[in-house]
CSV table of C-alpha atoms in Angstrom, one decimal:
chain,number,residue,atom,x,y,z
E,61,MET,CA,-68.4,-124.8,-54.5
E,62,PHE,CA,-65.9,-127.4,-54.0
E,63,LEU,CA,-67.0,-128.8,-51.8
E,64,ARG,CA,-70.7,-128.7,-51.2
E,65,ARG,CA,-69.3,-130.6,-54.7
E,66,ALA,CA,-67.2,-133.2,-52.8
E,67,PHE,CA,-69.7,-133.9,-50.5
E,68,LEU,CA,-72.9,-134.3,-52.7
E,69,GLY,CA,-70.6,-136.7,-54.9
E,70,LEU,CA,-70.5,-138.8,-52.0
E,71,LEU,CA,-74.2,-138.1,-50.9
E,72,SER,CA,-74.9,-139.1,-54.0
E,73,GLY,CA,-73.3,-142.9,-53.4
E,74,LEU,CA,-74.9,-143.3,-50.4
E,75,ALA,CA,-78.1,-142.4,-51.6
E,76,ILE,CA,-77.8,-145.2,-53.9
E,77,ALA,CA,-77.2,-147.8,-51.6
E,78,ALA,CA,-80.0,-145.9,-48.9
E,79,THR,CA,-82.9,-146.3,-51.9
E,80,VAL,CA,-81.5,-149.9,-52.3
E,81,SER,CA,-82.4,-151.0,-48.8
E,82,VAL,CA,-84.1,-148.5,-47.4
E,83,PRO,CA,-84.9,-151.2,-44.8
E,84,ALA,CA,-81.6,-152.7,-43.1
E,85,PHE,CA,-80.7,-148.7,-43.0
E,86,ALA,CA,-83.8,-148.1,-41.2
E,87,GLU,CA,-82.9,-151.4,-39.0
E,88,SER,CA,-79.8,-150.3,-38.0
E,89,GLY,CA,-80.5,-147.4,-37.1
E,90,SER,CA,-78.6,-145.2,-39.6
E,91,VAL,CA,-78.3,-141.1,-38.7
E,92,LEU,CA,-77.5,-140.7,-41.9
E,93,GLN,CA,-80.1,-142.1,-43.2
E,94,SER,CA,-82.4,-140.4,-40.1
E,95,ILE,CA,-81.2,-136.8,-40.5
E,96,LEU,CA,-82.1,-137.4,-44.6
E,97,SER,CA,-85.8,-138.9,-44.0
E,98,ASN,CA,-86.6,-136.0,-41.3
E,99,GLY,CA,-84.4,-133.0,-43.3
E,100,LYS,CA,-83.4,-131.5,-40.1
E,101,LEU,CA,-80.1,-132.5,-38.0
E,102,ARG,CA,-79.6,-132.2,-34.4
E,103,VAL,CA,-76.6,-130.3,-33.1
E,104,ALA,CA,-75.7,-130.0,-29.4
E,105,VAL,CA,-73.2,-127.0,-28.5
E,106,LEU,CA,-73.0,-125.0,-26.2
E,107,GLY,CA,-74.3,-122.4,-24.5
E,108,SER,CA,-72.4,-119.5,-22.9
E,109,LEU,CA,-68.9,-120.2,-24.7
E,110,PRO,CA,-68.2,-117.6,-26.6
E,111,PRO,CA,-66.8,-116.9,-29.2
E,112,TYR,CA,-67.4,-121.0,-29.8
E,113,ALA,CA,-71.0,-119.9,-29.5
E,114,THR,CA,-73.5,-118.5,-26.8
E,115,VAL,CA,-77.4,-117.6,-26.7
E,116,GLY,CA,-77.8,-114.4,-26.9
E,117,ALA,CA,-81.1,-112.4,-25.1
E,118,ASP,CA,-83.4,-113.5,-28.4
E,119,GLY,CA,-82.1,-116.9,-27.8
E,120,VAL,CA,-80.9,-118.0,-31.2
E,121,PRO,CA,-77.3,-120.1,-31.0
E,122,VAL,CA,-74.9,-118.3,-32.7
E,123,GLY,CA,-70.6,-118.7,-32.9
E,124,TYR,CA,-68.1,-120.4,-34.2
E,125,ASP,CA,-69.9,-123.8,-33.9
E,126,ILE,CA,-73.2,-123.1,-34.8
E,127,GLU,CA,-72.3,-121.2,-38.6
E,128,ILE,CA,-69.8,-124.9,-38.9
E,129,ALA,CA,-73.3,-126.9,-37.9
E,130,LYS,CA,-74.0,-124.6,-40.5
E,131,LYS,CA,-72.3,-125.1,-42.9
E,132,LEU,CA,-72.4,-129.3,-42.5
E,133,ALA,CA,-77.1,-128.7,-42.4
E,134,ALA,CA,-76.6,-127.2,-45.5
E,135,ALA,CA,-74.2,-129.6,-47.0
E,136,LEU,CA,-76.8,-132.6,-46.4
E,137,LYS,CA,-79.9,-129.5,-47.4
E,138,VAL,CA,-81.2,-130.1,-44.4
E,139,ASP,CA,-82.4,-127.7,-41.7
E,140,PRO,CA,-80.4,-127.3,-38.7
E,141,GLU,CA,-82.2,-127.9,-35.1
E,142,PHE,CA,-79.8,-126.4,-32.4
E,143,VAL,CA,-79.9,-128.5,-28.5
E,144,VAL,CA,-78.2,-126.3,-26.5
E,145,THR,CA,-76.4,-128.8,-24.0
E,146,ASP,CA,-73.4,-128.5,-20.9
E,147,ILE,CA,-69.5,-129.6,-21.3
E,148,PRO,CA,-70.7,-132.9,-19.6
E,149,SER,CA,-73.8,-133.7,-21.3
E,150,ARG,CA,-71.7,-133.8,-24.6
E,151,VAL,CA,-71.0,-137.4,-24.9
E,152,THR,CA,-73.9,-138.5,-22.8
E,153,SER,CA,-76.5,-135.9,-26.1
E,154,LEU,CA,-75.1,-138.1,-28.2
E,155,GLN,CA,-74.9,-142.0,-26.7
E,156,THR,CA,-78.9,-141.4,-26.0
E,157,GLY,CA,-79.7,-140.2,-29.9
E,158,LYS,CA,-81.6,-136.9,-28.4
E,159,VAL,CA,-78.8,-135.3,-30.2
E,160,ASP,CA,-76.9,-136.7,-34.3
E,161,VAL,CA,-73.7,-135.1,-33.7
E,162,THR,CA,-71.6,-132.7,-30.5
E,163,ILE,CA,-70.2,-129.2,-32.2
E,164,ALA,CA,-69.4,-128.0,-29.1
E,165,ASP,CA,-65.4,-126.8,-28.8
E,166,PHE,CA,-65.3,-130.7,-27.7
E,167,THR,CA,-62.3,-132.4,-27.7
E,168,ARG,CA,-61.2,-135.7,-29.0
E,169,ASN,CA,-59.4,-137.9,-26.3
E,170,VAL,CA,-59.2,-141.6,-26.1
E,171,GLU,CA,-61.2,-141.8,-23.1
E,172,ARG,CA,-63.8,-139.7,-25.3
E,173,SER,CA,-64.3,-142.4,-27.8
E,174,THR,CA,-64.0,-145.7,-26.0
E,175,SER,CA,-67.9,-143.7,-26.0
E,176,VAL,CA,-68.6,-141.7,-29.4
E,177,ALA,CA,-66.6,-141.5,-32.3
E,178,PHE,CA,-64.7,-138.2,-33.5
E,179,SER,CA,-64.2,-136.7,-36.7
E,180,ASN,CA,-60.9,-135.2,-38.2
E,181,PRO,CA,-59.9,-132.0,-36.4
E,182,TYR,CA,-61.4,-128.1,-37.0
E,183,VAL,CA,-58.7,-126.8,-34.5
E,184,VAL,CA,-56.1,-127.6,-32.5
E,185,THR,CA,-54.5,-125.4,-29.7
E,186,ASN,CA,-53.0,-125.8,-26.7
E,187,MET,CA,-54.8,-125.5,-22.4
E,188,ARG,CA,-53.2,-123.2,-21.3
E,189,LEU,CA,-53.6,-121.3,-17.3
E,190,LEU,CA,-55.4,-118.0,-17.6
E,191,VAL,CA,-54.9,-115.7,-14.8
E,192,PRO,CA,-55.0,-111.9,-13.7
E,193,ALA,CA,-52.6,-109.7,-15.1
E,194,SER,CA,-50.9,-108.9,-11.4
E,195,ALA,CA,-50.4,-112.1,-10.8
E,196,PRO,CA,-46.6,-112.9,-9.8
E,197,TYR,CA,-46.6,-117.4,-11.1
E,198,LYS,CA,-45.2,-116.0,-15.2
E,199,THR,CA,-45.5,-119.9,-15.5
E,200,ILE,CA,-47.1,-123.1,-14.7
E,201,ASP,CA,-44.2,-124.8,-12.0
E,202,GLU,CA,-44.3,-120.7,-10.5
E,203,ALA,CA,-48.2,-121.7,-10.2
E,204,ASN,CA,-48.1,-124.8,-9.3
E,205,ALA,CA,-45.9,-123.9,-6.5
E,206,ALA,CA,-48.1,-120.9,-5.3
E,207,LYS,CA,-50.6,-123.1,-4.6
E,208,ILE,CA,-53.6,-121.4,-6.8
E,209,ARG,CA,-57.1,-122.6,-7.2
E,210,VAL,CA,-58.6,-123.3,-10.4
E,211,ALA,CA,-61.1,-122.7,-11.8
E,212,ILE,CA,-62.0,-126.0,-15.0
E,213,SER,CA,-65.0,-127.5,-16.3
E,214,ARG,CA,-66.6,-130.0,-15.1
E,215,GLY,CA,-65.9,-133.3,-17.6
E,216,GLY,CA,-64.1,-130.8,-19.4
E,217,THR,CA,-60.0,-132.0,-21.0
E,218,ALA,CA,-58.8,-130.3,-17.7
E,219,GLU,CA,-59.8,-132.6,-15.2
E,220,ARG,CA,-57.1,-134.7,-15.9
E,221,ALA,CA,-54.8,-132.3,-18.2
E,222,VAL,CA,-55.0,-130.5,-14.5
E,223,PRO,CA,-53.5,-132.6,-11.8
E,224,ALA,CA,-51.1,-134.4,-14.0
E,225,HIS,CA,-48.9,-130.8,-14.5
E,226,MET,CA,-50.4,-128.8,-11.0
E,227,PRO,CA,-50.4,-131.1,-8.4
E,228,ASN,CA,-50.3,-128.9,-6.0
E,229,ALA,CA,-53.9,-126.9,-7.2
E,230,GLN,CA,-56.6,-126.6,-6.1
E,231,LEU,CA,-59.9,-127.2,-8.4
E,232,VAL,CA,-62.6,-125.6,-8.1
E,233,ARG,CA,-65.4,-127.4,-10.9
E,234,PHE,CA,-67.9,-125.5,-13.1
E,235,ASN,CA,-70.0,-125.9,-15.1
E,236,THR,CA,-69.3,-123.1,-17.9
E,237,GLN,CA,-66.9,-121.2,-19.4
E,238,ALA,CA,-68.6,-118.7,-18.5
E,239,ASP,CA,-69.0,-118.8,-14.8
E,240,GLU,CA,-65.3,-119.9,-14.2
E,241,LEU,CA,-64.1,-115.8,-16.1
E,242,SER,CA,-66.7,-114.5,-13.9
E,243,ALA,CA,-65.0,-116.2,-10.8
E,244,LEU,CA,-61.4,-115.0,-11.8
E,245,LEU,CA,-62.3,-112.4,-12.7
E,246,SER,CA,-64.0,-111.6,-9.6
E,247,GLY,CA,-61.3,-113.1,-7.2
E,248,GLN,CA,-63.1,-115.6,-6.9
E,249,VAL,CA,-60.3,-118.3,-8.0
E,250,ASP,CA,-56.8,-117.8,-8.9
E,251,ALA,CA,-57.0,-118.8,-12.9
E,252,MET,CA,-59.0,-120.7,-15.7
E,253,ALA,CA,-57.8,-123.7,-17.1
E,254,GLU,CA,-59.1,-123.7,-20.7
E,255,ASP,CA,-57.5,-123.7,-24.5
E,256,ASP,CA,-56.1,-121.2,-26.4
E,257,PHE,CA,-58.0,-119.1,-28.4
E,258,TYR,CA,-60.6,-119.1,-25.7
E,259,ASN,CA,-58.4,-117.8,-23.8
E,260,ARG,CA,-57.2,-115.0,-26.1
E,261,LYS,CA,-60.3,-114.0,-26.7
E,262,ALA,CA,-61.4,-113.6,-23.0
E,263,ILE,CA,-58.0,-111.3,-23.1
E,264,SER,CA,-58.8,-109.2,-26.2
E,265,ASP,CA,-62.9,-108.7,-24.2
E,266,ASN,CA,-61.5,-107.5,-20.6
E,267,ALA,CA,-58.0,-105.3,-21.4
E,268,GLY,CA,-55.7,-105.4,-19.4
E,269,LYS,CA,-57.0,-107.7,-17.0
E,270,LEU,CA,-56.1,-110.7,-18.0
E,271,ARG,CA,-52.4,-113.3,-19.9
E,272,GLN,CA,-51.5,-116.2,-20.3
E,273,VAL,CA,-49.1,-118.8,-18.1
E,274,ASP,CA,-46.9,-119.6,-20.5
E,275,GLY,CA,-46.5,-123.5,-21.4
E,276,SER,CA,-48.5,-125.6,-22.6
E,277,LEU,CA,-51.3,-128.3,-20.0
E,278,ALA,CA,-52.7,-130.4,-22.6
E,279,ARG,CA,-52.6,-130.1,-26.6
E,280,ALA,CA,-56.4,-129.8,-27.6
E,281,GLU,CA,-57.4,-131.9,-31.3
E,282,ILE,CA,-61.2,-130.1,-31.4
E,283,ALA,CA,-63.6,-132.8,-33.2
E,284,ILE,CA,-66.8,-132.8,-34.0
E,285,GLY,CA,-68.7,-135.9,-32.1
E,286,VAL,CA,-71.2,-138.4,-33.9
E,287,PRO,CA,-72.4,-142.4,-31.7
E,288,ALA,CA,-70.0,-145.3,-32.2
E,289,GLY,CA,-70.9,-147.3,-33.9
E,290,ASP,CA,-72.2,-145.8,-37.8
E,291,ALA,CA,-69.3,-145.7,-40.1
E,292,ASP,CA,-71.7,-144.3,-42.9
E,293,TRP,CA,-72.5,-140.8,-40.8
E,294,LEU,CA,-69.1,-140.7,-39.2
E,295,ARG,CA,-67.0,-140.2,-42.9
E,296,VAL,CA,-70.2,-138.4,-43.8
E,297,VAL,CA,-69.3,-135.4,-42.2
E,298,ASN,CA,-65.0,-136.4,-42.1
E,299,LEU,CA,-65.0,-135.2,-45.4
E,300,PHE,CA,-67.2,-132.3,-44.2
E,301,VAL,CA,-64.4,-132.3,-41.8
E,302,ASP,CA,-61.6,-132.5,-44.4
E,303,GLN,CA,-63.2,-130.6,-47.2
E,304,PHE,CA,-64.5,-127.8,-44.7
E,305,ASN,CA,-60.8,-126.9,-44.1
E,306,ALA,CA,-59.3,-127.4,-47.4
E,307,SER,CA,-61.6,-125.1,-48.8
E,308,GLY,CA,-60.4,-121.8,-47.1
E,309,ASP,CA,-64.4,-121.7,-45.2
E,310,ASN,CA,-62.4,-122.3,-41.6
E,311,LYS,CA,-59.9,-120.0,-41.8
E,312,ALA,CA,-62.7,-117.0,-42.7
E,313,LEU,CA,-65.1,-118.3,-39.7
E,314,PHE,CA,-62.7,-118.5,-37.7
E,315,LYS,CA,-60.9,-115.2,-38.3
E,316,THR,CA,-64.6,-113.8,-38.2
E,317,TRP,CA,-65.4,-114.7,-34.8
E,318,PHE,CA,-61.9,-115.2,-33.2
E,319,GLY,CA,-60.8,-111.5,-35.1
E,320,PHE,CA,-56.9,-113.7,-35.4
E,321,ASP,CA,-55.1,-116.2,-38.4
E,322,GLN,CA,-56.3,-118.8,-37.5
E,323,PRO,CA,-53.3,-120.9,-37.1
E,324,ALA,CA,-52.1,-124.6,-39.1
E,325,LEU,CA,-54.4,-126.9,-38.8
E,326,GLN,CA,-50.6,-129.4,-36.7
E,327,ALA,CA,-49.5,-129.6,-33.1
E,328,GLN,CA,-49.7,-126.5,-31.8
E,329,TYR,CA,-46.7,-126.0,-28.4
């Protein structure tokens, strides 16, 4: 309730500005005004990254990121419209105006921030190596020395993080994390690099088959992506994220989808 009241307070102020000069908002291409006028929030989501998001046999997206998108849409009093995308297209979907936000396990960093804007994070985690339970290496250095094949996502954080820590590794690129995990379980690769929370869920879902290697490849601050250059829209999204984190809603959703308590939103080492 507190989240909604605070959120509507900000929207009311922005709505007043919009009614004073609606043409100005339209001419400037305001994302916020477009959302409110059209009554829908277009959201880029991933389709094969449980428990963040996945698309079932019925074609309906479900998952942690999906529920966050629904809460944002509800706070705006509009309907969510999901656009399933892949990892490389998370940026271009925003740049081309195909979507209003990207809520898709989207790690913010300086390179991406030259093309799109990011909210404050709603998840902070680390990228780690996921390996078969029988793998002989216990640390990143041992895995690097073994010159292993590491599955990574095209356009993902691992494309830089793995070579920085494992220059001897052979990178094997995939379009989805589901394909990475399938390759790992079938022995096509020796490891995959993904965030700690995804890895922990994969370990739980494949009892006795997988484990993580000690050490972090990179810190991952997962945030909502928005088009660059729209301060009003970013301000609204940031307020949503801040209140979502503070209200307890985030912790509750996280526990529901991941099955364990969400660590504090600070550096996880």
